Coordinates of N, CA and C in Angstrom, one line a residue:
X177 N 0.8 -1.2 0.0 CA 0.0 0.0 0.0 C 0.9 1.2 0.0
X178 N 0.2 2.4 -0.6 CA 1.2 3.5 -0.7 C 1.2 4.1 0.7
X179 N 2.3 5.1 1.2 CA 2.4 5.4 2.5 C 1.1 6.3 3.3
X180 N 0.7 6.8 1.7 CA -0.2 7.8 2.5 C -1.2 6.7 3.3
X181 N -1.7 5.6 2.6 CA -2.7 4.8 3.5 C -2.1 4.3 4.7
X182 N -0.3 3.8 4.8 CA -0.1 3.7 6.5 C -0.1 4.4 6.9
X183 N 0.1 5.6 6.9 CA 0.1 6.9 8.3 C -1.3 7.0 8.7
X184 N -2.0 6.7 7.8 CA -3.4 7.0 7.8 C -4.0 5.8 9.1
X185 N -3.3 4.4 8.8 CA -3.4 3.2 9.6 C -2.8 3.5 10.8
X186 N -1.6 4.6 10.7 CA -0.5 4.5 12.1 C -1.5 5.7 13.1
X187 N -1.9 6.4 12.3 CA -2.9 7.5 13.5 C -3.9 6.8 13.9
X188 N -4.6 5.9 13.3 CA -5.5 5.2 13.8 C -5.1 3.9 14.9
X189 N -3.3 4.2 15.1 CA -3.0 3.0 16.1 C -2.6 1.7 15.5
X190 N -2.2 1.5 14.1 CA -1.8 0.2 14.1 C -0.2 0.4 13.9
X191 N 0.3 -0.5 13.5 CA 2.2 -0.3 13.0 C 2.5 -1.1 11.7
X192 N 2.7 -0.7 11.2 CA 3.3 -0.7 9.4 C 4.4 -1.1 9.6
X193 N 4.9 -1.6 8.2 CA 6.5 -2.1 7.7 C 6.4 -1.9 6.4
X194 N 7.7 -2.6 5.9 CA 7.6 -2.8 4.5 C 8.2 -4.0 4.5
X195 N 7.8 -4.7 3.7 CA 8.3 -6.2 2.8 C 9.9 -6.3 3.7
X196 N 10.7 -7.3 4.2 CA 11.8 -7.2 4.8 C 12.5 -6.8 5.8
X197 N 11.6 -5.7 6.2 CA 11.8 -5.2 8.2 C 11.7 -6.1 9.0
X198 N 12.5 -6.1 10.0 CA 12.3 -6.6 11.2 C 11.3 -5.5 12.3
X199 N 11.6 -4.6 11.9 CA 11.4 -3.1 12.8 C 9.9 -3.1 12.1
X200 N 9.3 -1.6 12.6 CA 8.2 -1.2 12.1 C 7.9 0.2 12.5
X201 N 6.6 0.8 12.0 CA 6.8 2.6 12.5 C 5.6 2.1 12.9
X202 N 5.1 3.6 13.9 CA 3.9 3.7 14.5 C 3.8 4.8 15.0
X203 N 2.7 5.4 14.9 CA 3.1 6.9 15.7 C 2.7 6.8 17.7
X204 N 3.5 7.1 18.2 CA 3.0 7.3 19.5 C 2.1 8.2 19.9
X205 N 1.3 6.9 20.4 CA -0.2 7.8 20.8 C -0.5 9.1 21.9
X206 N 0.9 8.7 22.8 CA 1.2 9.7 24.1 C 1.4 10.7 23.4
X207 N 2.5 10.9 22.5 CA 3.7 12.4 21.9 C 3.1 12.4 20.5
X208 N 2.4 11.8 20.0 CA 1.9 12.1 18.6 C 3.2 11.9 17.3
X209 N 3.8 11.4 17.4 CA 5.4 11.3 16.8 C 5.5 10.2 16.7
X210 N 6.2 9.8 15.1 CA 6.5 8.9 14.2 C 7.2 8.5 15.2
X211 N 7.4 7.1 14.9 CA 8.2 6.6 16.0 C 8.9 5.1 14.9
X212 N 10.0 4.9 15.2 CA 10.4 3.5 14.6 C 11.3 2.8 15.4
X213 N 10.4 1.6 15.6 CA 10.8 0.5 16.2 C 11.7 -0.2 15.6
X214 N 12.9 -0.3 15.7 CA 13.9 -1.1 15.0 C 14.0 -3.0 15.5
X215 N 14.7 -3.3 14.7 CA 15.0 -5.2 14.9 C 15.6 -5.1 16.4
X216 N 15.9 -4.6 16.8 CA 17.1 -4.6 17.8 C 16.5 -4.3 19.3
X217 N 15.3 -3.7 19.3 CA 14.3 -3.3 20.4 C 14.3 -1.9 20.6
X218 N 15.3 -1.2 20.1 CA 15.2 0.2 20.4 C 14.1 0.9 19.6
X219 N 14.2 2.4 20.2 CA 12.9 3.0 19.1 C 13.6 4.6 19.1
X220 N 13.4 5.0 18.1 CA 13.7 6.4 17.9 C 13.1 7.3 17.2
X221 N 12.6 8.9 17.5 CA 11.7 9.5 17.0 C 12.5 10.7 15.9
X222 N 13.7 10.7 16.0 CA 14.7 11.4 15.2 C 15.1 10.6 14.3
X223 N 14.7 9.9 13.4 CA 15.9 9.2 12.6 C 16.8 9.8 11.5
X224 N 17.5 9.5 10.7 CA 17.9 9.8 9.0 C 16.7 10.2 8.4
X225 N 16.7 11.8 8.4 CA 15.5 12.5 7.1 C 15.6 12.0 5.7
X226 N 16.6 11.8 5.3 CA 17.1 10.7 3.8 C 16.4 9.9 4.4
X227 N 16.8 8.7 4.5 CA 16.2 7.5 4.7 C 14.6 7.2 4.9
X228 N 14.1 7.7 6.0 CA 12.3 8.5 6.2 C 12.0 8.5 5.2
X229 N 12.4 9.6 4.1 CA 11.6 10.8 3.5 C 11.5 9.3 2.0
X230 N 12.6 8.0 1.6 CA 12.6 7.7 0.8 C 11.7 6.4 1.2
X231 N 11.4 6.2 2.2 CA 10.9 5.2 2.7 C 9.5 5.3 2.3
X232 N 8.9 7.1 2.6 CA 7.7 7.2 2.9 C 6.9 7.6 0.9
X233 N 8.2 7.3 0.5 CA 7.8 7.0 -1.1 C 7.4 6.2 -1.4
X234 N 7.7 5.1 -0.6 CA 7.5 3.6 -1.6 C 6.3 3.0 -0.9
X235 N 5.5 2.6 -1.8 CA 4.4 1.6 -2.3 C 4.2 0.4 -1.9
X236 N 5.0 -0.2 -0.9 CA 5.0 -1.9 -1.0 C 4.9 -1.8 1.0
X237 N 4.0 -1.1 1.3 CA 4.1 -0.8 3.0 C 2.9 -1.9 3.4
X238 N 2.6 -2.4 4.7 CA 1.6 -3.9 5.0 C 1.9 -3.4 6.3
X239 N 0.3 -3.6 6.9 CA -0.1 -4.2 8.4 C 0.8 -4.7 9.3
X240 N 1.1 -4.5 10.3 CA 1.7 -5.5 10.9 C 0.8 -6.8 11.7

């Protein structure tokens, strides 16, 4: 699905990936802020603006 339908999923509380993540995003419902859960257990609300901005291009995003 294209990104604009997961943000759309993530405000309504679910968490998205794409095809190959271990991690996932989700916006936190306390701070209102993207949030990305990485493979590793950490989460961070600053990531790489590169990396985000090319992520939130692509088309192939799914439910967790």
């Amino acid at each position: 699905m294209p990104f604009k339908e997961a943000y759309e999923l993530m405000k309504a509380g679910l968490r998205v990936k794409r095809p190959g993540w271990k991690g996932y995003w989700y916006i936190d419902q306390l701070t209102n802020k993207l949030t990305i859960h990485l493979a590793n257990g950490k989460e961070i609300t600053n990531g790489n603006l590169g990396i985000t901005v090319s992520n939130t291009l692509a088309n192939d995003w799914i439910v967790l």
